[in-house]
Coordinates of C-alpha atoms in Angstrom, one line a residue:
M1 CA 205.2 -76.0 25.3
S2 CA 202.2 -73.5 25.2
K3 CA 201.3 -71.4 28.0
T4 CA 198.0 -71.9 30.1
V5 CA 195.9 -68.7 30.7
I6 CA 192.8 -68.3 32.8
V7 CA 190.8 -65.1 32.0
V8 CA 188.1 -64.5 34.8
G9 CA 185.3 -62.7 33.2
T10 CA 183.7 -62.8 29.8
G11 CA 182.9 -59.1 29.1
N12 CA 184.6 -57.1 26.3
A13 CA 188.0 -56.5 28.3
A14 CA 188.0 -60.3 28.8
L15 CA 187.3 -61.6 25.4
C16 CA 189.7 -59.2 24.1
A17 CA 192.3 -60.5 26.2
A18 CA 191.4 -64.4 25.6
I19 CA 191.7 -63.5 21.7
A20 CA 195.2 -61.8 22.2
A21 CA 196.7 -64.6 24.5
L22 CA 195.0 -67.3 21.9
E23 CA 196.8 -65.5 18.9
K24 CA 200.1 -65.9 20.8
G25 CA 199.7 -69.6 21.1
A26 CA 198.2 -69.9 24.6
E27 CA 195.8 -72.3 26.0
V28 CA 192.6 -70.2 27.1
L29 CA 190.1 -70.9 29.8
L30 CA 187.6 -68.3 30.4
L31 CA 185.7 -68.9 33.8
E32 CA 182.6 -67.1 34.1
K33 CA 180.6 -66.2 37.4
A34 CA 177.2 -66.1 35.5
D35 CA 175.2 -68.5 33.4
D36 CA 175.3 -68.1 30.0
A37 CA 172.2 -65.8 29.9
L38 CA 173.9 -63.3 31.9
A39 CA 177.8 -63.8 30.6
G40 CA 179.3 -60.9 29.1
G41 CA 179.5 -58.6 32.1
N42 CA 178.2 -55.1 31.6
T43 CA 179.2 -55.5 27.8
K44 CA 175.7 -56.6 26.9
Y45 CA 174.1 -53.3 28.5
T46 CA 176.1 -51.1 26.4
A47 CA 175.1 -49.5 23.2
G48 CA 178.3 -51.0 21.7
A49 CA 180.0 -47.6 20.7
M50 CA 183.8 -47.4 20.7
R51 CA 185.9 -44.0 20.5
F52 CA 189.1 -44.0 19.0
A53 CA 191.3 -41.7 17.0
Y54 CA 190.9 -41.5 13.2
E55 CA 192.2 -39.2 10.6
D56 CA 189.5 -39.5 8.1
K57 CA 186.8 -41.7 6.4
N58 CA 189.7 -44.2 4.9
D59 CA 190.6 -45.0 8.6
L60 CA 186.7 -46.1 9.2
L61 CA 186.0 -48.0 5.9
P62 CA 188.3 -51.2 6.9
L63 CA 186.4 -51.5 10.1
L64 CA 182.7 -51.3 9.0
R65 CA 180.5 -54.4 8.4
D66 CA 179.1 -52.9 5.3
A67 CA 181.3 -50.9 3.4
K68 CA 179.0 -50.5 0.5
D69 CA 176.1 -48.9 2.7
P70 CA 174.9 -46.4 0.2
R71 CA 174.7 -43.8 3.0
L72 CA 178.5 -43.5 3.3
S73 CA 179.0 -41.3 -0.1
N74 CA 176.5 -39.0 2.1
T75 CA 178.2 -38.7 5.1
D76 CA 180.7 -36.4 7.0
F77 CA 182.5 -38.3 9.8
G78 CA 185.2 -35.6 10.0
S79 CA 188.2 -36.7 11.9
Y80 CA 189.0 -37.5 15.5
T81 CA 192.7 -37.0 16.2
V82 CA 195.0 -38.4 19.1
E83 CA 195.4 -34.9 19.9
K84 CA 191.6 -34.2 20.2
F85 CA 191.1 -37.4 22.0
S86 CA 193.8 -36.5 24.6
Q87 CA 192.2 -33.1 24.7
D88 CA 188.9 -34.8 25.3
L89 CA 190.5 -36.8 28.5
L90 CA 192.2 -33.9 29.7
G91 CA 189.1 -32.1 30.0
F92 CA 187.6 -34.5 32.7
N93 CA 191.1 -34.8 34.5
D94 CA 190.3 -32.0 37.0
G95 CA 193.7 -30.5 36.2
R96 CA 195.7 -33.9 36.0
P97 CA 197.7 -34.5 33.4
L98 CA 197.2 -37.3 31.2
S99 CA 198.1 -40.6 33.0
P100 CA 200.2 -43.0 31.6
E101 CA 197.0 -45.1 31.2
Q102 CA 195.4 -42.4 29.1
Q103 CA 198.2 -42.1 27.0
T104 CA 198.0 -45.8 26.4
L105 CA 194.4 -45.6 25.3
V106 CA 194.6 -42.7 23.2
E107 CA 197.8 -44.1 21.3
H108 CA 196.6 -47.5 21.0
S109 CA 192.9 -46.9 20.3
G110 CA 192.9 -46.8 16.5
E111 CA 195.1 -50.0 16.1
T112 CA 193.2 -51.8 18.6
M113 CA 190.1 -51.1 16.4
K114 CA 191.9 -52.5 13.3
W115 CA 193.1 -55.5 15.5
L116 CA 189.5 -56.3 16.5
A117 CA 188.2 -56.2 12.6
S118 CA 191.1 -58.4 11.8
H119 CA 189.3 -61.0 13.9
D120 CA 185.8 -60.3 12.4
V121 CA 184.8 -58.0 14.9
T122 CA 183.4 -55.3 12.7
F123 CA 181.0 -52.1 13.2
E124 CA 178.6 -49.8 11.5
P125 CA 178.0 -46.0 11.7
I126 CA 175.8 -44.6 14.7
Y127 CA 173.5 -42.7 12.5
S128 CA 170.6 -42.9 14.8
R129 CA 172.5 -41.2 17.8
Q130 CA 175.5 -39.6 16.8
S131 CA 174.6 -37.7 13.7
F132 CA 171.9 -35.3 12.2
E133 CA 170.9 -34.7 9.2
K134 CA 172.2 -31.1 7.9
N135 CA 171.7 -29.7 4.3
G136 CA 171.1 -33.2 2.9
R137 CA 174.0 -34.8 4.4
H138 CA 174.7 -37.1 7.5
V139 CA 176.9 -35.0 10.0
F140 CA 178.4 -36.7 12.5
W141 CA 179.2 -34.8 15.9
G142 CA 181.5 -35.3 19.3
G143 CA 184.0 -37.7 17.8
L144 CA 181.9 -40.9 18.3
T145 CA 181.0 -42.7 15.0
L146 CA 181.0 -46.5 14.9
S147 CA 179.2 -49.2 17.1
A148 CA 178.9 -52.8 16.9
Q149 CA 175.8 -54.1 15.0
N150 CA 173.4 -55.2 17.6
E151 CA 175.1 -53.0 19.9
G152 CA 176.6 -54.5 23.2
V153 CA 175.3 -57.8 22.4
G154 CA 176.6 -58.0 19.1
L155 CA 180.1 -56.9 20.3
F156 CA 180.0 -59.9 22.9
D157 CA 178.8 -62.2 20.3
M158 CA 181.4 -61.3 17.4
E159 CA 184.2 -61.3 20.1
L160 CA 183.2 -64.6 21.7
A161 CA 182.8 -66.2 18.0
A162 CA 186.5 -65.3 17.5
V163 CA 187.7 -66.8 21.1
K164 CA 185.9 -70.1 20.3
R165 CA 187.3 -70.1 16.4
M166 CA 190.7 -69.9 17.9
G167 CA 190.1 -72.6 20.1
G168 CA 189.2 -70.9 23.5
K169 CA 187.4 -72.6 26.3
L170 CA 184.5 -71.1 28.5
R171 CA 183.0 -72.2 31.8
Y172 CA 179.8 -70.6 33.2
N173 CA 178.5 -70.6 36.6
S174 CA 182.3 -70.6 37.8
A175 CA 182.9 -67.9 40.2
V176 CA 186.4 -67.7 40.9
T177 CA 186.8 -67.3 44.8
E178 CA 190.6 -67.1 45.4
L179 CA 194.0 -66.6 43.8
L180 CA 196.4 -69.5 44.3
C181 CA 199.8 -68.2 45.2
D182 CA 203.1 -69.8 45.5
G183 CA 205.2 -67.5 47.4
E184 CA 204.7 -64.5 45.5
T185 CA 203.7 -65.9 42.2
V186 CA 199.8 -66.7 41.1
I187 CA 199.8 -70.1 40.0
G188 CA 196.2 -70.8 39.3
V189 CA 192.7 -70.1 41.0
K190 CA 190.1 -71.7 43.0
V191 CA 186.3 -72.2 41.7
D192 CA 184.6 -73.0 45.2
T193 CA 187.0 -76.0 46.2
E194 CA 188.2 -76.9 43.0
V195 CA 192.0 -75.9 42.1
I196 CA 192.7 -74.7 38.6
L197 CA 196.3 -74.2 37.8
A198 CA 197.8 -72.0 34.9
D199 CA 200.9 -70.2 33.9
A200 CA 198.8 -66.7 34.3
V201 CA 195.6 -65.3 35.6
I202 CA 194.1 -62.4 33.7
L203 CA 191.3 -60.6 36.1
A204 CA 188.9 -59.1 34.0
S205 CA 185.9 -59.5 36.1
G206 CA 184.8 -55.7 36.7
G207 CA 184.7 -53.1 39.3
F208 CA 182.6 -53.0 42.3
E209 CA 179.6 -50.9 41.0
A210 CA 177.1 -53.8 42.0
S211 CA 178.3 -53.7 45.7
E212 CA 176.1 -51.4 47.7
E213 CA 178.5 -51.9 50.5
L214 CA 181.8 -50.7 48.4
R215 CA 180.1 -47.9 46.7
V216 CA 179.1 -46.2 50.1
K217 CA 182.5 -47.3 51.6
H218 CA 184.3 -45.4 48.3
M219 CA 181.9 -43.0 47.0
G220 CA 179.8 -41.8 49.8
P221 CA 175.7 -42.5 51.3
N222 CA 174.3 -40.9 48.2
W223 CA 175.5 -43.7 46.2
K224 CA 173.4 -46.2 48.2
A225 CA 170.4 -45.2 46.0
A226 CA 172.1 -45.5 42.8
K227 CA 170.4 -47.7 40.1
V228 CA 172.9 -50.4 38.8
R229 CA 172.7 -50.2 35.0
G230 CA 174.6 -53.3 34.3
T231 CA 175.3 -56.8 35.5
P232 CA 174.7 -57.8 39.3
H233 CA 178.0 -59.6 39.3
N234 CA 180.4 -56.7 39.2
T235 CA 180.9 -56.9 43.1
G236 CA 184.4 -55.9 43.4
D237 CA 185.8 -59.9 43.6
G238 CA 188.4 -59.2 41.3
L239 CA 189.8 -56.3 43.4
R240 CA 189.6 -58.3 46.7
M241 CA 191.4 -61.2 45.5
A242 CA 194.2 -59.0 43.9
I243 CA 194.7 -56.9 46.7
M244 CA 194.7 -60.2 49.0
A245 CA 197.5 -61.2 46.8
G246 CA 199.6 -58.2 47.2
A247 CA 198.2 -55.7 44.7
A248 CA 198.2 -51.9 45.3
E249 CA 194.9 -49.9 44.9
Y250 CA 195.3 -47.6 42.1
G251 CA 193.4 -44.9 40.4
L252 CA 190.1 -42.7 41.9
Y253 CA 188.0 -45.1 43.8
E254 CA 185.3 -42.5 44.4
G255 CA 184.7 -41.8 40.8
C256 CA 182.8 -44.0 38.3
H257 CA 180.5 -43.7 35.2
A258 CA 177.2 -42.4 36.0
T259 CA 174.2 -41.6 33.9
P260 CA 170.8 -40.2 34.2
M261 CA 168.4 -43.1 34.0
D262 CA 164.5 -43.6 34.5
L263 CA 163.5 -43.1 38.2
Y264 CA 161.3 -46.5 38.0
M265 CA 164.2 -48.5 36.4
A266 CA 164.6 -51.7 38.2
D267 CA 168.2 -52.3 39.4
F268 CA 170.4 -54.2 37.1
G269 CA 169.0 -52.3 33.8
G270 CA 165.9 -54.5 33.6
L271 CA 167.1 -58.0 33.5
D272 CA 163.8 -59.4 32.5
L273 CA 164.3 -57.5 28.9
P274 CA 166.3 -58.8 26.0
P275 CA 169.8 -57.4 26.5
G276 CA 169.7 -54.9 23.6
E277 CA 166.3 -53.0 25.1
R278 CA 168.4 -52.7 28.5
K279 CA 169.9 -49.4 27.7
N280 CA 166.6 -47.9 27.0
Y281 CA 166.2 -46.9 30.6
R282 CA 168.7 -44.2 30.0
K283 CA 167.5 -40.7 29.6
I284 CA 170.4 -38.4 28.0
S285 CA 168.4 -36.2 25.6
Y286 CA 168.5 -33.6 28.3
F287 CA 170.6 -31.2 26.3
L288 CA 167.4 -30.6 24.3
G289 CA 165.4 -29.3 27.5
V290 CA 166.2 -28.6 31.0
M291 CA 166.6 -30.5 34.3
L292 CA 165.0 -29.7 37.6
N293 CA 165.4 -30.9 41.1
A294 CA 163.0 -31.2 44.0
E295 CA 163.5 -27.5 44.9
G296 CA 162.5 -26.5 41.3
A297 CA 166.0 -25.3 40.5
R298 CA 168.2 -26.3 37.5
F299 CA 171.5 -27.9 38.8
V300 CA 173.8 -28.3 35.4
D301 CA 174.4 -26.4 32.4
E302 CA 172.4 -29.0 30.1
G303 CA 174.0 -27.7 26.8
A304 CA 177.5 -27.5 28.5
N305 CA 178.9 -29.7 25.7
F306 CA 177.9 -32.5 23.3
R307 CA 176.2 -35.1 25.6
N308 CA 178.9 -37.9 25.0
Y309 CA 181.1 -35.3 27.0
T310 CA 178.4 -34.9 29.9
Y311 CA 175.9 -37.9 30.4
A312 CA 178.8 -40.2 32.3
Q313 CA 178.7 -37.1 34.9
Y314 CA 175.1 -36.0 35.0
G315 CA 173.9 -39.0 36.8
A316 CA 176.3 -38.1 39.7
A317 CA 175.1 -34.7 39.6
I318 CA 171.5 -35.8 40.1
L319 CA 172.4 -38.3 43.0
E320 CA 173.6 -35.1 44.7
Q321 CA 170.2 -33.4 44.4
P322 CA 167.7 -33.7 47.2
G323 CA 166.0 -37.1 47.2
Q324 CA 168.6 -38.1 44.5
F325 CA 166.1 -37.3 41.7
A326 CA 165.2 -35.0 38.9
W327 CA 162.8 -34.0 36.3
Q328 CA 163.7 -33.5 32.3
I329 CA 161.5 -31.3 30.6
F330 CA 160.8 -30.9 26.9
D331 CA 158.5 -29.3 24.5
S332 CA 157.0 -30.5 21.4
K333 CA 159.5 -28.7 19.4
V334 CA 161.9 -31.7 20.2
F335 CA 159.8 -34.7 20.7
D336 CA 161.4 -35.9 17.2
L337 CA 164.6 -35.3 18.1
L338 CA 164.7 -37.4 21.7
Y339 CA 166.5 -40.4 21.4
A340 CA 164.5 -43.6 21.1
E341 CA 164.6 -44.5 24.8
Y342 CA 162.0 -41.8 25.6
R343 CA 159.7 -43.6 23.3
F344 CA 160.7 -46.8 25.0
H345 CA 157.2 -48.9 26.0
D346 CA 158.3 -48.7 29.8
A347 CA 159.3 -45.1 29.9
H348 CA 157.7 -43.0 32.6
F349 CA 156.8 -39.4 32.0
I350 CA 153.9 -36.9 32.5
E351 CA 152.2 -34.8 29.6
A352 CA 150.5 -31.6 29.8
A353 CA 149.4 -28.6 27.9
T354 CA 150.7 -26.0 29.8
L355 CA 153.6 -25.6 31.9
E356 CA 151.7 -24.7 34.8
E357 CA 149.8 -28.0 34.7
L358 CA 153.0 -29.9 34.1
T359 CA 154.9 -28.4 36.9
A360 CA 151.9 -29.0 39.3
R361 CA 151.8 -32.7 38.3
M362 CA 155.6 -33.4 38.8
E363 CA 155.9 -35.5 41.8
G364 CA 158.1 -34.6 44.9
V365 CA 158.7 -31.2 43.2
D366 CA 158.2 -27.3 44.3
A367 CA 155.6 -26.5 41.8
S368 CA 155.8 -22.9 42.3
A369 CA 159.8 -22.6 42.0
A370 CA 159.8 -25.0 39.2
L371 CA 157.3 -22.8 37.4
E372 CA 159.4 -19.6 38.2
T373 CA 162.5 -21.2 37.1
L374 CA 160.9 -22.2 33.7
R375 CA 159.6 -18.6 33.1
A376 CA 163.2 -17.1 33.9
Y377 CA 164.5 -19.7 31.6
N378 CA 162.3 -19.0 28.8
A379 CA 163.1 -15.2 29.1
S380 CA 166.7 -15.7 29.2
V381 CA 166.9 -17.4 25.7
D382 CA 169.0 -15.9 23.1
D383 CA 166.5 -16.0 20.2
S384 CA 169.1 -14.2 18.0
V385 CA 171.4 -17.5 17.3
A386 CA 169.7 -20.6 15.2
F387 CA 169.5 -23.8 16.9
D388 CA 171.9 -26.5 15.2
P389 CA 172.0 -29.8 17.1
T390 CA 174.9 -30.9 14.9
I391 CA 177.4 -28.2 16.6
L392 CA 178.2 -26.4 19.8
D393 CA 175.7 -23.7 18.3
G394 CA 176.2 -21.1 21.0
K395 CA 172.3 -20.6 21.5
G396 CA 172.6 -19.9 24.7
T397 CA 171.0 -18.1 27.7
R398 CA 171.7 -14.6 29.4
G399 CA 171.5 -13.4 32.7
L400 CA 171.0 -16.7 34.4
A401 CA 173.5 -17.7 37.5
L402 CA 173.6 -21.1 35.8
P403 CA 173.6 -20.7 32.0
K404 CA 172.5 -22.9 29.3
S405 CA 175.5 -22.8 27.0
H406 CA 174.1 -24.5 23.8
W407 CA 170.9 -25.4 22.3
A408 CA 168.8 -23.4 24.6
Q409 CA 165.3 -23.1 23.1
K410 CA 162.3 -21.7 24.7
L411 CA 159.8 -24.2 26.1
D412 CA 156.8 -22.5 24.6
A413 CA 155.2 -25.0 22.3
G414 CA 152.9 -27.6 23.8
P415 CA 152.2 -30.1 24.9
F416 CA 155.0 -30.6 27.3
R417 CA 156.4 -33.6 28.7
A418 CA 158.5 -34.3 31.9
F419 CA 160.5 -37.6 32.5
P420 CA 161.6 -38.6 36.1
V421 CA 165.0 -39.6 36.6
T422 CA 167.8 -40.7 38.9
G423 CA 171.6 -41.4 38.6
G424 CA 172.4 -45.0 37.4
I425 CA 176.1 -46.2 37.7
T426 CA 177.6 -47.9 35.1
F427 CA 181.1 -48.7 36.3
T428 CA 183.7 -47.6 38.6
Y429 CA 187.0 -45.8 38.1
G430 CA 189.2 -47.1 41.1
G431 CA 191.2 -50.4 40.5
L432 CA 194.7 -51.8 40.1
K433 CA 198.1 -50.6 38.7
V434 CA 199.2 -52.6 35.7
N435 CA 202.6 -52.2 33.8
E436 CA 203.4 -52.0 30.0
N437 CA 202.5 -56.0 29.9
G438 CA 199.3 -55.5 31.8
N439 CA 201.2 -57.2 34.8
V440 CA 199.4 -56.3 38.0
L441 CA 201.8 -54.5 40.2
S442 CA 202.2 -54.5 44.0
H443 CA 202.6 -52.1 46.8
K444 CA 206.2 -51.9 46.3
G445 CA 205.8 -51.2 42.3
D446 CA 207.2 -54.7 41.5
P447 CA 205.2 -57.1 38.9
I448 CA 203.2 -59.7 40.8
K449 CA 204.2 -62.8 38.7
G450 CA 201.6 -64.7 37.0
L451 CA 198.7 -62.0 37.5
F452 CA 197.2 -59.6 34.8
A453 CA 194.1 -57.3 34.6
C454 CA 192.3 -55.5 32.4
G455 CA 188.8 -53.5 31.8
E456 CA 187.4 -52.1 34.7
L457 CA 190.0 -53.3 36.9
V458 CA 192.7 -51.0 35.4
G459 CA 192.8 -47.8 37.2
G460 CA 194.0 -44.4 36.5
V461 CA 192.0 -44.6 32.8
F462 CA 189.2 -42.0 34.4
F463 CA 188.8 -39.6 36.7
A464 CA 186.1 -37.0 36.7
G465 CA 184.2 -38.5 34.1
Y466 CA 184.6 -39.5 30.4
P467 CA 183.9 -38.9 26.8
G468 CA 181.3 -41.5 25.8
G469 CA 182.5 -44.7 23.9
S470 CA 185.8 -44.8 25.6
G471 CA 185.1 -47.6 28.2
L472 CA 184.6 -50.2 25.6
T473 CA 188.0 -49.2 23.9
S474 CA 189.8 -48.9 27.1
G475 CA 188.7 -52.7 27.8
A476 CA 189.8 -53.8 24.2
V477 CA 193.1 -51.8 24.6
F478 CA 193.9 -53.2 27.9
G479 CA 192.6 -56.5 27.3
R480 CA 194.6 -57.0 24.2
R481 CA 197.9 -55.9 26.2
A482 CA 197.0 -58.3 29.2
G483 CA 196.4 -61.4 27.0
H484 CA 199.7 -60.8 25.1
G485 CA 201.5 -60.2 28.2
A486 CA 199.9 -63.3 29.8
A487 CA 200.8 -65.5 26.9
A488 CA 204.4 -64.7 27.1
T489 CA 204.7 -65.3 30.7
Q490 CA 207.5 -68.3 31.6
A491 CA 206.0 -71.4 33.3
D492 CA 208.1 -72.2 36.4

């Protein structure tokens, strides 16, 4: 007799859990809080990029939607080994060793991508954002190479198609309000007053980033001002229900993924826009210029590393500034290198012929201090090193208390542009503890029978930040694990 599995949510992690349970013979019902337009959790708001370990191009070709793309013969993907992925995660751990969850993510990232491809979830090289042309070749940088066609929307569409092909069922407008328990065993859920029984329940309903109350409680008062990049439905429902069922909190609850965003972006990423355009409120080309706060001061090393390794932290850095905003400043030398979101029709910026005029027009900023900062920055740039955005070029500053380590070019070619930004929260890091089967653990460390979790609900995966593209991969890795574990649950 096949097992019955309920999956709460329809984002990437939820859909991967459903696929995994279905391939093990379970009957699967996905319950989605939103309507069909907003289904998919945060997945639809992403760029669809997934970070995983690979040795060389041969590991990538089987994953591609179009393995005959003529650009492939002229592309240098490099390699991104398990060791490099591990080192990158350690760089965000504030001295912590790799957690068991991080080890799982790294070690299973490559095989999970192959597993997705086996279910017709395919990918394409991220030429527009992860490569630069150098000596006539496309050179990828930062270890992130592939994304789904049509980005997060495409990933959702392909995964949902796989679920439907395999016989999975889905209900929209069906918010789960309670876990049903028989003693210490989870036996189903409530949707309003409706009781739905199952052999296993997989929570894949996201974190608490859309709850202002929980952000302030766990992360502090500055986070009240954060823009919510993704779905309005990730309000911590799964965490609340699991904790009421005896689950232990686990992971860094004060931590999150937070990205520089247009200061005037509406909350929830612009729900009036097509899903593929919602990412256009991001402003993550800061490494090509400088960022100033209200006091006219720089506050981060804009060129500390490839933006893949800094953007998820710099949103939080902006929220720590006076007024929770900043300005990103560029000169015309880099206009063509700025990502497309800087040319989005709704992008807010000012343009001026001189830095004096620009700083005078930057609302909320001490103009004289800002101009002094920019002049000091220009005087500090090391002109003896060539600018090269395909590598950590070492073109930095000299003599500044806060250096810019790479890609430091003088701001000396007008016109100049300044973009107002704030911090946009994407997802939270605090969650639940799961075992090797995706089973949620109680305060005592014992598995809660019938209860599984994946996606943002898994704590211990990220701490002080993360290398870009790891979030979707984590959802897939732990979703697959939870789906297999839930399908193996023995009915009473």
